Structure formats: C-alpha cells, structure tokens
C-alpha cells in the first residue's frame, strides 16, 4: 500500500514538474513570438495593437494551464495531507493552497492598489485609437509657458489621439491657440473655454492659495466641459509625465459602479494638522488627497449632482474655516470625507509630489516606478528632495526638447486634427507635392512652406493704450547672437516694443534665464517677446518680422532691426510726427535716417548737431555707404543735414530705409529668407501701394557693430545662393506686376537695367 502511495506521489510530482516546465516554455515561446525577451520586465515590453487578439488567446491558455496546476496541487496536498490532519479536521496544506490561489487570482486587481512601487503594475487595456481627454486650467503668461512642458511630456510618450481642454483667460487663449495652430501635431485636438464665464461660479469662495481664483476652477469642469464628454484627466500645469498617459486613462476601467473621482493620497502631513501649533486644515479622509492629477468621471458626477454637492460642502465648511488654503483641493477633500465611497485611490506614483514636507520618496524605489512628477511647490525646481537633481533633469529634458520632433503621425488611426488644421495640412501637402526636387532653388521654395511653431508673449506683457491714439511700437526680430542688444534698445526706446526671436527650444530657455536675470528687461513690461522656433536650413527673416508686426497693440509701428539704437527721445518725436503729417488719413512711410559706427564703444550723440559733428570727424558714417550705398542713398543725406521740415523722396531700386507706418501696411514677403532683399521687397510694395516716403529731419538711428551673420557668409561664399536669390527676385517682380498692374512695370524695368 505504502509503495502504491509513494508511486502515485512521484507520478503527481513528475506531472506537476512537467506542466510547470511546459507552461514556462509556452510563455517563453509567446514572448519570443511577440519579439520580447522574457527577462525584460513585462511593463517595459510593448504590445502592438495587431497582437492584442494573439495576447488574449495566450492569456486564455495560460489561465487554463494555471487551473490545471491548481488541480494538481490540490491532489498533491490531499495525498500528503492524510498524515497531517489538524485536530479540527481541516487540512493545513489545502487551506494554504486555496488562499494562495485566491491571492493569485486577486493579484491583478490588488497589487497596483496596495503597493505603491510594484515591479510592474499591470495597466488596463486602452484601445489603439481611443481618444484620451485632458483638461487644464491655464491663465496668464507664466502658466501658458509652463503648460507647454507638460504637453511635451505627454506627447513624447503618447500613442493615442489626444484632446486637450483648456480653461483659459484671454491671454492664455491667444498664446495657446496660436501655438497649437502653428505646431500642427497630428491626432491632437484642442478646445478652449472662457474662464471669465466661470468666475462667478467660484468667486464667492475666499481663497488664500497663490493660484487665486483659477485654483478653484477645476470644481466647475462638469459645467465647463461639453455635456457629452463622459470622462477626463485633469492636470495641473506643473506636471511632468514619465509614461504614456494611456496607462492613467485605463484606470477609469477599474472604477467600481459608485466611484466618480480618482486621486492620489496627499504626501504631506498638511491634512493631519500637525505641521505647526494651532494648524487647522480643512476636513479630509486621513492624509487627504492631492488634486494635481484627477480622474473625473464626468457622466457619473453629473448624475449625482456634483455642482450642488460641492457647493453645499464649501458653504458648510466656510462657516468655520472662513477661506480655503489649498484652493479646490480643500473642497474636494471635504467632499470626499463625507462621501468616501465615491473616490478611487490611485497608487501614489501617479502623482509624486515634490512640495516641501512630503514623503514622496516612499512612492518609488526604482526609476521605472515613476509615472507623474508634480512640482507642487511655489519653489518649483528648488524644492527639497534627495532625488531632486534626477527630477530636475527629467523636467529640463522636456523643457528644452525640440517640439518639432513631436509632430509624428499615429499610424493606423484616422485623422483627429481640427478641421482648420486638416485643411491647412492638406493645402500644405499639395504645395509640397508641386515642388520640383531637381530645382536648384528647391531648398528656398521648401523653406517658404515650412510651418514654424510660434509662442506669442513668452514673457509677461502689459500695455496701457494712450489716450491720443497715436502710439507707436518698435518692431524688430533677432536670434540668439543679437541678444545683448536688448538692454540698450530698452534704454533708448521707452515706448512699447514687439520682438520676434528665432530660437530653438533650448535657446528659448537660455533667453528666459537671461531676461529674468536682467534688471533692465525684468522691469520693462511693455515688451512683447514672441518665440518663432527654429526649423529648416535658412533664417526665415521675413516670417519672423511678420510675427512681430502682427502682434502689436498700437495704430503705428516703427520697423527697424535690433542692431540699431534709436536716438534718445525718438519715441516722443515720432508720435508728434505722426500727428503733424496726418498719418491717420494718408498713406505715408516716415523714414528715419540710418547711420553706423565701427566702434564697439560709442559716446552716443544726444542731438542732430552732435551727430553731424561726429559725422564730419569720421566717428560716424551714413549706413553702408562703403558696402551697399544704394540701400540708403535715396534718403538724401546731404539734404537731411540742413533740413528742418520733413521732405519727400522717390523710390529707387534697392532702397531699404527703416520706416514708421500704420499697422495695416503690407506684410513682408516670406519667400525671401536668409540674407538679401528682405527689406527691399517690402519698401517696393509700399511704393506700389502709393505710400509717400517722407524723411524726418530731426530723427536718426545708429547701427552698432557685430560679427557677420551666418546667412551673409553663405550669401558671399555660395554662387548658387546668389543665383537663387536672383530667381526669387524675378518671380517677385512678376507677382508684383500681376497684383498691381501697369503701375508695377517700373520695378521690373529698373531690375533689368541693373
């Protein structure tokens, strides 16, 4: 009998070993078939959409094998348990085996919930082309700049179409709408909602938080967002993603029937009330929850009457608390304290909070644990955390990341772009297909079709219109190598300025640090800085100029270059000239005579008399008289020396003066890139539109010396560059003739006689 039992036992052990071995081999083959190494953590392995069905079959087979294993273990435990029966008649190993199986079955749903740093939390499946909705409250210049880094981190990891919903003020709406229109990221939609219309919903709540009234607006999302939107991920602007946002979106599928809000537990002791003596926080469930990352099940929230519920909660608590300290977070927590069954607690790695006094280090043990970094401190990157350098470098990676690289297609998904962007993209595609790649000037023509990202008002901007309606904005463009000119221009021109800066993402951050460290620039709020991000081979000088021109708030503009310093008092003099010459009712371009110095240090002349003296002494020269005299000779410097009243000059070939014009004047022609004819073509079109060129007798500007630009070096060294410029000139003349008829023939004749 004993021999028979031992034989059965050996047979069962052998069967179990064989099944385990076969299971291991089956899984190994499945991993190889999917192109993954078994030794890689499963969370790092990707599952292409085309293999979803295969994986489902594989998982079904694995479950069958696991059930077979369980039955074998059960038989084995019964065979061994005959001699190990407990006094109450139960079987010890059988009881252990059942609990282990139960734990294994429940592990998929409990491991991620109970452990903050599992080796590989399993993410719920999200369909390949499922649209993911993300909402942010964003107001002002700084928040608009911060949210771009968040968006970059989301776009970097994403594999699904996205729809961003921005609750914005007027400033943020202008900035972000322009940015996304020019960014043209495939499978991304953007919607805007007016924060002004929502202010009355929350303005009655006293709030001490630095976010102000905008920090309360997440409470209004069920009303602000479309009524047919069922769920949304809500994010603060100071969030950085370290994983695909689809993983977070998939957690909605884990909500039970009652849960309506997904949140991460607060990682500070704020709501425990022990930070300092007499600290009295709003009521919260334990440590409370942080609202930097929220999963909102909008459909369910509307059904339970969310708007009335949060209002009643706020009204009740404000009777004793008087105001909120942490804006919407206080009200969310007070609501959850009364309705705990409505919250789904997210693992803390979905909101690793880097404010002071947090225990965020408990959320992660490995880099792979990190999902979302939250810079929820007024100190932002200067916060205290033993791993802050790592987090800072992660943040800086996206801050300076080239946004052009995020314009990648989502293959296999239908287009999800806005109708406007779809139309623009189609027109652009047709224009690109029409280009001849064998054309010697292909690169020039291709540049004209390049769509550059534009970030308007990169820094804080404030402008108060003048009462007399004759204000003038100085308009210029520059790149990184001319940055040192900004402080001097601000000292010479006290009026509003519109500057377009052609820079990479990394250079834009260098400029930001430069501007924030400069006392001169920091104290000037009437300077609009607009970033045009680099792309392509050539400097799109006229496109950049046009960006600066389009974003002025005054009826007149002074079109200049950043390497010129206006005379002291020019701003007031030009405003008076605008009135004297009745520019509001006539077509005039006021010419400001240009001079230059070859000295890096110049005692700047304080008057016309002092300038003429320096001109006679050889300290100053008329601009480009020895290199390109045709560019400014028509200004008639000899007449200017003695003039006391404005005088009219006629257009001549290659004339390119710096002028004051109305804001409705023609834009610069964007076919001209790099060096050559970019200003000449503009003055020619002003003349074609019958603008009178009037030279101002008491105005001047001085060009300051600098190293030659890269584009002028290419012009001088490349014959093909010069040949293509001549081709573009011919085409411009032809277009001008078609646009203005016989009146424009003089330009073509003059060009051919040169």
XYZ file of C-alpha atoms in Angstrom:
754
model
C 0.000 0.000 0.000
C 2.794 2.418 1.008
C 4.620 1.573 -2.198
C 1.452 2.350 -4.182
C 1.033 5.766 -2.430
C 4.666 6.608 -2.962
C 4.280 5.707 -6.647
C 1.239 7.956 -7.051
C 3.036 10.751 -5.227
C 6.047 10.505 -7.544
C 3.714 10.477 -10.534
C 1.936 13.629 -9.337
C 5.222 15.421 -8.617
C 6.522 14.470 -12.052
C 3.272 15.635 -13.682
C 3.398 18.922 -11.833
C 7.017 19.492 -12.833
C 6.211 18.688 -16.442
C 3.252 21.040 -16.550
C 5.266 23.840 -14.946
C 8.058 23.255 -17.443
C 5.616 23.220 -20.363
C 3.979 26.418 -19.079
C 7.357 28.124 -18.841
C 8.260 27.014 -22.367
C 4.861 28.146 -23.688
C 5.255 31.587 -22.163
C 8.833 31.814 -23.398
C 7.712 30.961 -26.945
C 4.926 33.537 -26.718
C 7.391 36.196 -25.654
C 9.744 35.339 -28.481
C 6.872 35.363 -30.943
C 5.953 38.861 -29.809
C 9.545 39.980 -30.237
C 10.198 40.413 -26.493
C 12.832 38.936 -24.244
C 11.429 37.006 -21.282
C 13.959 38.561 -18.952
C 12.684 42.092 -19.621
C 10.195 43.472 -17.091
C 6.760 42.972 -18.656
C 5.922 46.671 -18.150
C 8.808 47.623 -20.430
C 7.635 45.314 -23.190
C 5.314 46.781 -25.755
C 2.287 45.030 -27.205
C 1.497 46.155 -30.747
C -2.192 46.580 -31.420
C -2.086 43.947 -34.139
C -1.161 41.369 -31.490
C -3.900 42.170 -28.989
C -6.004 39.214 -30.157
C -2.993 36.868 -30.009
C -2.287 38.012 -26.472
C -5.909 37.356 -25.454
C -5.649 33.790 -26.762
C -2.311 33.364 -24.995
C -3.719 34.682 -21.714
C -6.684 32.303 -22.009
C -4.341 29.354 -22.498
C -2.198 30.473 -19.547
C -5.291 30.578 -17.348
C -6.164 27.033 -18.419
C -2.650 25.836 -17.561
C -2.807 27.621 -14.203
C -6.115 25.872 -13.442
C -4.509 22.532 -14.280
C -1.638 23.441 -11.911
C -4.117 24.270 -9.196
C -5.910 20.913 -9.580
C -2.595 19.044 -9.446
C -1.534 20.976 -6.318
C -4.893 20.138 -4.779
C -4.468 16.415 -5.431
C -0.891 16.571 -4.195
C -1.888 18.300 -0.968
C -4.607 15.711 -0.332
C -2.146 12.862 -0.826
C 0.350 14.475 1.564
C -2.339 15.643 3.994
C -3.538 12.182 5.049
C -0.810 12.074 7.706
C -1.037 15.798 8.597
C -4.695 16.222 9.537
C -5.333 19.017 12.042
C -7.348 18.441 15.243
C -10.415 20.240 13.846
C -10.452 18.064 10.761
C -9.154 20.657 8.240
C -6.160 20.168 6.020
C -3.323 22.617 6.561
C -1.796 22.493 3.067
C -5.170 22.501 1.389
C -6.106 25.649 3.289
C -2.801 27.303 2.324
C -3.199 26.262 -1.311
C -6.681 27.745 -1.534
C -5.582 31.072 -0.031
C -2.596 31.244 -2.358
C -4.792 30.654 -5.358
C -7.216 33.306 -4.162
C -4.346 35.755 -3.742
C -3.065 34.939 -7.198
C -6.499 35.489 -8.702
C -6.912 38.792 -6.870
C -3.361 39.932 -7.506
C -4.135 41.692 -10.769
C -6.603 44.000 -9.059
C -4.961 44.466 -5.683
C -1.242 44.660 -6.341
C -1.395 48.057 -8.004
C -3.838 49.371 -5.413
C -1.969 48.148 -2.310
C 1.672 48.514 -3.334
C 2.980 51.904 -4.348
C 6.029 50.536 -6.095
C 5.224 47.198 -7.654
C 7.802 45.780 -10.040
C 5.313 46.065 -12.852
C 1.805 47.354 -12.191
C -0.473 45.940 -14.857
C -2.216 48.713 -16.781
C -5.780 48.288 -18.003
C -6.076 47.956 -21.764
C -6.808 51.078 -23.805
C -7.947 50.725 -27.393
C -5.371 51.682 -30.007
C -7.172 54.725 -31.401
C -9.218 55.612 -28.336
C -9.332 59.376 -27.767
C -7.888 60.499 -24.428
C -9.240 63.746 -22.973
C -7.069 66.012 -20.821
C -8.190 69.217 -19.083
C -6.063 72.034 -17.643
C -6.836 75.391 -16.102
C -4.313 77.832 -17.527
C -4.258 81.606 -17.084
C -1.599 84.222 -17.757
C 1.785 84.303 -19.474
C 3.735 82.170 -16.999
C 1.185 79.352 -16.768
C 0.938 79.304 -20.579
C 4.680 78.798 -20.752
C 4.654 76.092 -18.042
C 1.865 74.071 -19.638
C 3.942 73.609 -22.807
C 6.422 71.458 -20.869
C 3.555 69.331 -19.563
C 2.189 68.943 -23.102
C 5.625 67.964 -24.431
C 5.998 65.215 -21.823
C 2.538 63.869 -22.672
C 3.177 63.972 -26.435
C 6.570 62.309 -26.041
C 5.115 59.142 -24.518
C 1.637 59.058 -26.045
C 0.348 56.508 -28.558
C -3.279 57.590 -28.657
C -5.130 60.559 -30.093
C -5.434 63.401 -27.581
C -7.965 66.133 -26.973
C -6.750 68.952 -24.717
C -9.394 71.072 -22.997
C -8.006 74.387 -21.728
C -9.914 76.685 -19.378
C -8.146 79.973 -20.091
C -8.197 83.705 -19.676
C -7.820 85.956 -22.745
C -4.010 85.946 -22.571
C -3.596 82.170 -22.356
C -6.195 81.633 -25.074
C -4.285 83.841 -27.516
C -0.949 82.223 -26.689
C -2.039 78.579 -26.723
C -4.378 78.790 -29.716
C -1.575 80.329 -31.797
C 0.921 77.750 -30.528
C -1.210 74.692 -31.331
C -2.299 76.065 -34.717
C 1.325 76.512 -35.726
C 2.523 73.312 -34.016
C 0.174 71.129 -36.099
C 0.681 67.911 -34.134
C -1.194 65.024 -35.810
C -4.078 63.419 -33.881
C -4.300 66.263 -31.379
C -7.380 68.400 -30.893
C -7.579 71.489 -28.700
C -10.635 73.223 -27.235
C -10.789 76.419 -25.198
C -13.279 77.525 -22.566
C -13.560 81.083 -21.283
C -12.546 81.283 -17.627
C -14.268 84.656 -17.389
C -17.636 82.936 -17.782
C -16.817 80.574 -14.899
C -15.543 83.119 -12.394
C -18.967 83.725 -10.874
C -19.188 80.011 -10.044
C -16.258 80.225 -7.615
C -15.595 83.938 -6.937
C -17.672 83.740 -3.731
C -15.102 81.379 -2.172
C -12.326 83.187 -0.224
C -9.003 81.593 -1.224
C -5.533 82.161 0.261
C -3.698 79.934 -2.241
C -1.246 81.587 -4.654
C -3.223 80.236 -7.625
C -6.039 82.695 -6.846
C -9.460 82.273 -8.372
C -8.108 79.991 -11.120
C -7.129 77.459 -8.456
C -10.841 76.868 -7.805
C -11.993 76.358 -11.387
C -11.478 72.595 -11.507
C -14.635 72.446 -9.407
C -16.626 73.752 -12.397
C -15.492 71.248 -15.036
C -18.784 69.331 -15.170
C -20.356 72.603 -16.280
C -17.480 73.992 -18.365
C -16.735 70.907 -20.473
C -19.105 69.526 -23.150
C -22.124 67.681 -21.743
C -21.393 64.621 -23.910
C -17.842 64.250 -22.544
C -18.003 61.253 -20.183
C -14.571 61.336 -18.519
C -11.425 63.433 -18.413
C -7.954 63.525 -16.863
C -7.424 66.833 -15.063
C -3.855 68.067 -14.620
C -2.089 70.997 -13.004
C 0.308 72.894 -15.273
C 3.327 71.906 -13.126
C 3.077 68.209 -14.019
C 5.666 66.146 -15.928
C 4.770 62.726 -17.351
C 7.293 59.875 -17.342
C 4.997 57.334 -19.013
C 2.190 57.003 -21.540
C -0.891 58.877 -20.325
C -2.987 55.991 -21.704
C -1.975 53.978 -18.629
C -3.647 56.563 -16.440
C -6.684 56.756 -18.723
C -7.059 52.977 -18.482
C -7.585 53.184 -14.724
C -11.092 54.519 -15.365
C -11.962 50.882 -16.154
C -11.054 49.924 -12.596
C -13.654 52.228 -11.071
C -16.493 50.380 -9.401
C -20.082 51.434 -10.040
C -20.050 54.135 -7.348
C -16.626 55.706 -7.865
C -16.540 59.054 -9.678
C -13.150 60.593 -8.772
C -9.640 59.102 -8.959
C -6.973 60.738 -6.779
C -3.580 60.089 -5.200
C -3.211 60.407 -1.450
C -1.597 63.628 -0.241
C 2.081 63.005 0.504
C 2.468 65.767 3.082
C 1.110 65.984 6.630
C -0.967 69.053 5.834
C -4.365 67.497 6.440
C -3.161 65.709 9.585
C -2.928 69.146 11.190
C 0.437 68.626 12.891
C 2.721 70.897 10.864
C 2.687 73.695 13.443
C 0.834 74.767 16.537
C -2.830 75.692 16.016
C -2.695 74.448 12.416
C -6.305 73.747 11.459
C -6.723 72.299 7.951
C -9.967 71.550 6.170
C -11.513 68.133 6.938
C -10.058 65.238 4.957
C -10.029 61.464 4.893
C -6.780 60.598 6.683
C -3.925 62.336 4.882
C -6.368 63.628 2.285
C -5.886 63.657 -1.479
C -3.858 65.837 -3.855
C -5.725 67.347 -6.813
C -2.768 67.887 -9.154
C -3.850 64.738 -11.017
C -7.553 63.852 -11.088
C -9.592 61.276 -12.936
C -13.073 62.783 -13.263
C -15.922 60.529 -14.346
C -17.988 63.455 -15.625
C -21.019 61.433 -16.649
C -21.431 59.969 -13.161
C -20.620 63.264 -11.446
C -23.444 64.969 -13.306
C -25.855 62.191 -12.348
C -25.152 62.544 -8.618
C -25.499 66.345 -8.779
C -21.842 67.268 -8.314
C -22.366 71.011 -8.740
C -24.854 71.175 -5.879
C -22.864 68.768 -3.692
C -19.546 70.624 -3.796
C -21.307 73.958 -3.245
C -23.097 72.662 -0.152
C -19.818 71.236 1.136
C -17.980 74.532 0.586
C -20.729 76.610 2.187
C -20.848 74.357 5.244
C -17.086 74.330 5.841
C -16.562 78.032 5.129
C -18.765 78.843 8.101
C -15.928 77.698 10.347
C -12.843 77.751 8.051
C -13.576 81.223 6.547
C -11.369 80.582 3.477
C -9.579 77.840 1.575
C -5.823 77.441 1.963
C -5.258 74.966 -0.870
C -7.998 76.148 -3.261
C -10.055 73.370 -4.890
C -8.117 70.685 -3.007
C -9.708 71.684 0.309
C -13.214 71.409 -1.112
C -12.532 68.113 -2.884
C -11.238 66.643 0.367
C -14.118 67.894 2.469
C -16.495 66.381 -0.084
C -14.652 63.032 -0.037
C -14.635 62.980 3.767
C -18.435 62.981 3.609
C -18.624 60.595 0.624
C -15.615 58.217 0.784
C -17.256 55.575 -1.423
C -17.047 57.958 -4.396
C -13.243 58.073 -4.537
C -10.918 55.620 -6.267
C -7.469 55.884 -4.714
C -4.677 55.864 -7.262
C -1.191 54.499 -6.492
C 1.000 57.375 -5.393
C 3.383 57.085 -8.350
C 0.643 58.725 -10.429
C 1.329 61.951 -8.543
C 4.802 62.059 -6.974
C 4.518 65.337 -5.095
C 7.693 67.387 -4.715
C 6.481 70.072 -2.353
C 8.277 70.558 0.957
C 7.323 68.329 3.901
C 6.243 65.454 1.632
C 7.036 61.751 1.832
C 7.257 61.293 -1.914
C 10.362 59.095 -1.578
C 8.063 56.322 -0.322
C 6.341 56.213 -3.732
C 9.229 54.778 -5.661
C 12.298 52.603 -5.309
C 13.277 52.407 -8.982
C 13.176 54.845 -11.872
C 10.701 52.535 -13.601
C 8.236 53.181 -10.745
C 7.836 56.839 -11.682
C 4.764 57.839 -13.650
C 3.975 61.504 -12.926
C 6.164 64.156 -11.289
C 4.330 67.060 -9.651
C 6.255 70.255 -8.850
C 3.561 71.402 -6.416
C 5.564 73.964 -4.505
C 5.956 77.703 -5.018
C 9.693 76.936 -5.074
C 9.191 74.591 -8.070
C 12.647 73.267 -9.120
C 14.299 74.478 -5.894
C 12.271 72.123 -3.743
C 13.944 69.859 -1.175
C 14.085 66.195 -2.158
C 17.019 63.800 -2.036
C 16.451 62.907 -5.700
C 15.638 66.430 -6.846
C 18.543 66.517 -9.332
C 17.156 63.494 -11.131
C 13.670 65.011 -11.241
C 15.034 68.369 -12.345
C 16.959 66.776 -15.213
C 13.844 64.890 -16.291
C 11.897 68.149 -16.301
C 14.643 70.043 -18.168
C 14.717 67.323 -20.815
C 11.174 68.182 -21.837
C 11.613 71.904 -21.211
C 14.335 72.100 -23.863
C 13.112 69.256 -26.082
C 12.647 70.177 -29.758
C 8.870 70.324 -30.152
C 9.182 69.750 -33.909
C 10.125 66.139 -33.163
C 6.697 65.599 -31.601
C 4.913 66.130 -34.933
C 4.899 62.386 -35.539
C 1.966 60.566 -37.066
C -0.068 57.946 -35.221
C -0.127 55.273 -37.896
C -3.309 53.279 -38.285
C -5.554 55.880 -36.648
C -7.889 58.173 -38.598
C -7.032 61.865 -38.537
C -8.199 63.527 -35.318
C -6.981 67.044 -36.096
C -9.224 70.108 -36.025
C -10.962 70.995 -39.333
C -8.824 74.139 -39.693
C -5.542 72.247 -39.251
C -6.744 69.443 -41.531
C -7.445 71.959 -44.303
C -4.098 73.714 -43.820
C -2.295 70.376 -43.759
C -3.984 69.296 -46.999
C -3.059 72.556 -48.740
C 0.498 72.244 -47.487
C 0.737 68.677 -48.757
C -0.435 69.732 -52.217
C 2.074 72.602 -52.300
C 4.899 70.269 -51.277
C 3.974 67.762 -53.983
C 4.091 70.548 -56.571
C 7.721 71.347 -55.763
C 10.395 70.041 -58.104
C 13.160 68.402 -56.077
C 15.540 68.801 -59.023
C 15.065 72.564 -58.970
C 18.307 74.277 -57.954
C 16.286 76.523 -55.639
C 14.227 73.692 -54.109
C 15.520 74.400 -50.587
C 14.463 78.056 -50.816
C 10.987 77.153 -52.030
C 10.668 74.412 -49.426
C 11.556 76.892 -46.697
C 8.634 79.110 -47.631
C 6.250 76.205 -46.932
C 7.760 75.316 -43.576
C 5.292 75.756 -40.734
C 7.109 77.227 -37.747
C 5.831 76.894 -34.201
C 5.105 80.278 -32.637
C 4.830 81.039 -28.930
C 3.453 84.552 -28.504
C 4.142 86.659 -25.408
C 6.725 84.291 -23.984
C 7.197 86.662 -21.015
C 4.827 88.827 -19.021
C 3.404 91.639 -21.155
C 1.404 94.669 -20.099
C 0.275 97.556 -22.258
C -1.989 100.508 -21.499
C -3.259 102.309 -24.621
C -2.572 106.025 -24.840
C -5.492 108.442 -24.889
C -4.368 110.260 -28.056
C -4.401 107.125 -30.264
C -1.059 107.884 -31.911
C 1.126 105.373 -30.086
C 3.978 103.589 -31.868
C 5.514 100.127 -31.306
C 9.129 99.432 -32.197
C 9.168 96.195 -34.246
C 12.275 94.043 -34.723
C 13.493 90.456 -34.995
C 16.589 88.758 -33.659
C 18.339 85.485 -32.974
C 20.478 84.346 -30.061
C 23.610 86.142 -31.300
C 21.918 89.562 -31.009
C 20.512 89.082 -27.514
C 22.996 91.531 -25.994
C 21.336 94.407 -27.892
C 18.051 94.214 -25.982
C 19.065 96.143 -22.872
C 20.459 99.045 -24.923
C 17.308 99.271 -27.067
C 15.132 99.343 -23.960
C 17.199 102.253 -22.637
C 16.847 104.179 -25.910
C 13.138 103.488 -26.555
C 10.650 103.872 -23.717
C 7.567 103.006 -25.783
C 6.104 99.547 -26.492
C 8.271 97.008 -28.321
C 7.365 93.863 -30.275
C 10.255 91.450 -30.742
C 10.210 88.123 -32.588
C 13.044 85.812 -31.572
C 14.155 82.975 -33.848
C 15.385 80.296 -31.476
C 15.453 76.600 -30.655
C 13.584 75.291 -27.610
C 16.840 75.172 -25.643
C 17.832 78.706 -26.704
C 14.399 79.993 -25.664
C 15.102 78.769 -22.141
C 18.521 80.461 -22.176
C 16.802 83.681 -23.222
C 14.250 83.265 -20.414
C 17.015 82.962 -17.825
C 18.823 85.965 -19.360
C 15.696 88.141 -19.275
C 14.817 87.126 -15.712
C 18.338 87.990 -14.532
C 18.460 91.392 -16.274
C 17.245 94.311 -14.157
C 16.540 96.340 -17.317
C 14.458 93.674 -19.056
C 12.798 92.486 -15.863
C 11.402 95.952 -15.183
C 10.048 96.500 -18.719
C 6.565 95.002 -19.078
C 5.628 96.696 -22.378
C 7.944 94.476 -24.439
C 6.265 91.572 -26.211
C 8.644 88.663 -26.807
C 7.422 86.163 -29.403
C 9.369 82.957 -29.992
C 9.497 81.551 -33.529
C 11.048 78.113 -33.170
C 13.877 77.079 -35.462
C 13.283 74.665 -38.302
C 14.789 74.331 -41.759
C 18.067 75.442 -43.314
C 17.521 79.200 -43.635
C 16.699 82.053 -41.315
C 13.074 82.909 -42.243
C 13.726 86.586 -41.579
C 10.543 87.985 -43.133
C 8.304 85.398 -41.495
C 9.847 86.328 -38.147
C 9.338 90.048 -38.884
C 5.692 89.395 -39.718
C 5.126 87.648 -36.383
C 6.410 90.755 -34.592
C 4.279 93.023 -36.830
C 1.044 91.104 -36.326
C 1.268 91.244 -32.555
C 1.293 94.945 -31.773
C -1.354 96.904 -29.872
C -0.725 100.364 -31.313
C -2.006 102.031 -34.506
C 1.554 102.674 -35.773
C 4.833 100.784 -35.839
C 8.491 101.617 -36.331
C 10.047 98.849 -38.483
C 13.713 98.520 -37.586
C 16.460 95.986 -36.890
C 17.672 95.005 -33.452
C 21.275 96.067 -34.122
C 20.230 99.755 -34.444
C 19.933 102.106 -31.482
C 17.320 104.849 -31.862
C 18.312 108.359 -30.850
C 17.244 109.359 -27.344
C 13.737 110.804 -27.441
C 12.866 109.241 -30.809
C 9.678 107.680 -29.409
C 8.151 111.053 -28.480
C 9.406 112.715 -31.676
C 7.798 110.044 -33.870
C 4.472 110.319 -32.052
C 4.405 114.074 -32.742
C 5.375 113.495 -36.379
C 2.517 111.050 -36.844
C 0.075 113.797 -35.887
C 1.802 116.560 -37.872
C 1.845 114.502 -41.068
C -1.746 113.281 -40.615
C -0.790 109.626 -40.977
C -4.215 108.516 -39.793
C -5.745 109.701 -43.073
C -2.865 109.470 -45.555
C -0.542 106.773 -46.831
C 2.883 107.765 -45.589
C 6.038 105.934 -44.543
C 8.241 108.102 -42.312
C 11.923 107.462 -42.997
C 14.338 107.528 -40.041
C 17.857 108.181 -41.477
C 20.347 105.422 -40.607
C 23.996 105.840 -39.632
C 26.666 103.472 -38.384
C 29.792 103.318 -36.268
C 32.680 100.887 -36.457
C 33.438 101.359 -32.768
C 32.070 98.958 -30.193
C 32.134 101.746 -27.625
C 30.439 104.910 -28.734
C 29.565 108.120 -26.953
C 26.045 108.236 -28.326
C 25.120 111.655 -29.787
C 22.408 113.462 -27.876
C 21.310 115.711 -30.759
C 21.419 116.115 -34.522
C 24.129 118.770 -34.194
C 26.325 116.372 -32.185
C 25.742 113.605 -34.736
C 26.746 115.900 -37.651
C 29.923 116.802 -35.802
C 30.777 113.112 -35.334
C 29.933 112.514 -38.989
C 32.404 115.209 -40.039
C 35.073 113.823 -37.717
C 34.739 110.308 -39.156
C 33.405 108.754 -35.958
C 30.104 108.037 -37.701
C 29.171 107.197 -41.306
C 25.991 107.068 -43.329
C 24.800 103.468 -43.181
C 26.556 101.080 -45.576
C 27.938 103.896 -47.740
C 31.088 101.864 -48.441
C 29.378 98.442 -48.926
C 25.816 98.973 -50.198
C 25.266 102.705 -50.933
C 22.113 102.028 -52.993
C 20.340 100.762 -49.895
C 20.105 104.211 -48.246
C 21.386 106.796 -50.736
C 17.811 107.853 -51.735
C 17.393 109.211 -48.178
C 19.468 112.166 -49.500
C 21.754 112.702 -46.515
C 23.077 115.967 -47.977
C 19.597 117.470 -47.846
C 18.971 115.979 -44.407
C 21.951 117.879 -42.916
C 20.175 121.199 -43.300
C 16.527 120.140 -43.405
C 14.164 121.490 -40.764
C 10.924 120.039 -42.140
C 10.020 116.572 -43.481
C 10.749 116.092 -47.179
C 9.558 113.539 -49.703
C 11.940 111.215 -51.560
C 11.255 108.941 -54.508
C 11.639 105.199 -54.609
C 14.813 103.918 -56.261
C 15.971 100.332 -56.898
C 17.308 98.532 -53.772
C 16.106 101.291 -51.415
C 15.587 99.784 -47.924
C 15.089 102.520 -45.296
C 13.698 101.992 -41.793
C 10.220 103.436 -41.618
C 7.223 104.278 -39.450
C 3.944 103.071 -40.967
C 0.367 102.298 -39.995
C -0.272 98.816 -38.674
C -2.380 97.955 -41.737
C 0.587 98.189 -44.129
C 1.577 95.150 -46.285
C 3.438 92.291 -44.661
C 6.977 91.284 -45.616
C 7.261 88.788 -48.480
C 8.171 85.450 -46.908
C 9.824 83.942 -49.993
C 12.944 85.912 -49.052
C 14.890 84.006 -46.412
C 18.382 84.390 -45.050
C 20.273 87.363 -46.458
C 19.202 89.597 -49.317
C 16.212 91.623 -50.496
C 14.028 91.014 -47.464
C 13.528 94.745 -46.712
C 13.954 95.898 -50.319
C 10.891 93.935 -51.443
C 8.805 95.425 -48.611
C 9.640 99.047 -49.482
C 8.904 98.259 -53.131
C 5.405 97.061 -52.230
C 4.808 100.147 -50.082
C 5.679 102.250 -53.100
C 3.411 100.109 -55.311
C 0.587 100.921 -52.886
C 1.432 104.618 -53.326
C 2.874 105.304 -49.893
C 4.740 108.639 -49.745
C 8.278 108.221 -48.402
C 8.840 111.163 -46.021
C 12.273 111.707 -44.434
C 12.165 113.110 -40.893
C 14.663 115.994 -40.428
C 15.374 115.520 -36.717
C 15.357 111.744 -36.407
C 18.257 109.300 -36.623
C 19.372 105.828 -35.630
C 22.830 104.267 -35.403
C 23.895 100.753 -36.362
C 26.178 99.105 -33.801
C 28.980 96.780 -34.992
C 28.769 92.994 -34.638
C 30.142 89.837 -36.247
C 28.672 88.912 -39.669
C 25.672 86.621 -39.558
C 25.826 83.044 -40.805
C 23.408 83.895 -43.634
C 25.503 86.738 -45.062
C 28.503 84.402 -45.020
C 26.518 81.850 -47.062
C 25.467 84.596 -49.486
C 29.062 85.684 -50.017
C 30.500 82.190 -50.386
C 27.806 80.414 -52.436
C 27.137 81.254 -56.084
C 24.033 79.016 -56.099
C 22.687 81.016 -53.146
C 23.107 84.261 -55.122
C 21.624 82.713 -58.273
C 18.548 81.544 -56.395
C 18.113 84.975 -54.845
C 18.043 86.451 -58.366
C 15.442 83.867 -59.379
C 13.276 84.814 -56.412
C 13.640 88.499 -57.331
C 12.357 87.804 -60.869
C 9.387 85.878 -59.515
C 8.621 88.638 -57.029
C 8.605 91.241 -59.829
C 6.223 89.103 -61.858
C 3.887 88.657 -58.898
C 4.020 92.398 -58.211
C 3.039 93.132 -61.826
C 0.095 90.728 -61.628
C -1.018 92.279 -58.334
C -0.637 95.994 -59.176
C -0.842 96.002 -62.956
C 0.903 98.510 -65.213
C 1.952 100.667 -62.251
C 4.368 97.931 -61.183
C 6.161 97.646 -64.529
C 8.708 100.255 -63.463
C 10.133 97.837 -60.897
C 10.692 95.119 -63.481
C 12.263 97.621 -65.874
C 14.529 99.007 -63.175
C 15.574 95.488 -62.160
C 16.514 94.523 -65.711
C 18.534 97.729 -66.190
C 20.746 96.998 -63.197
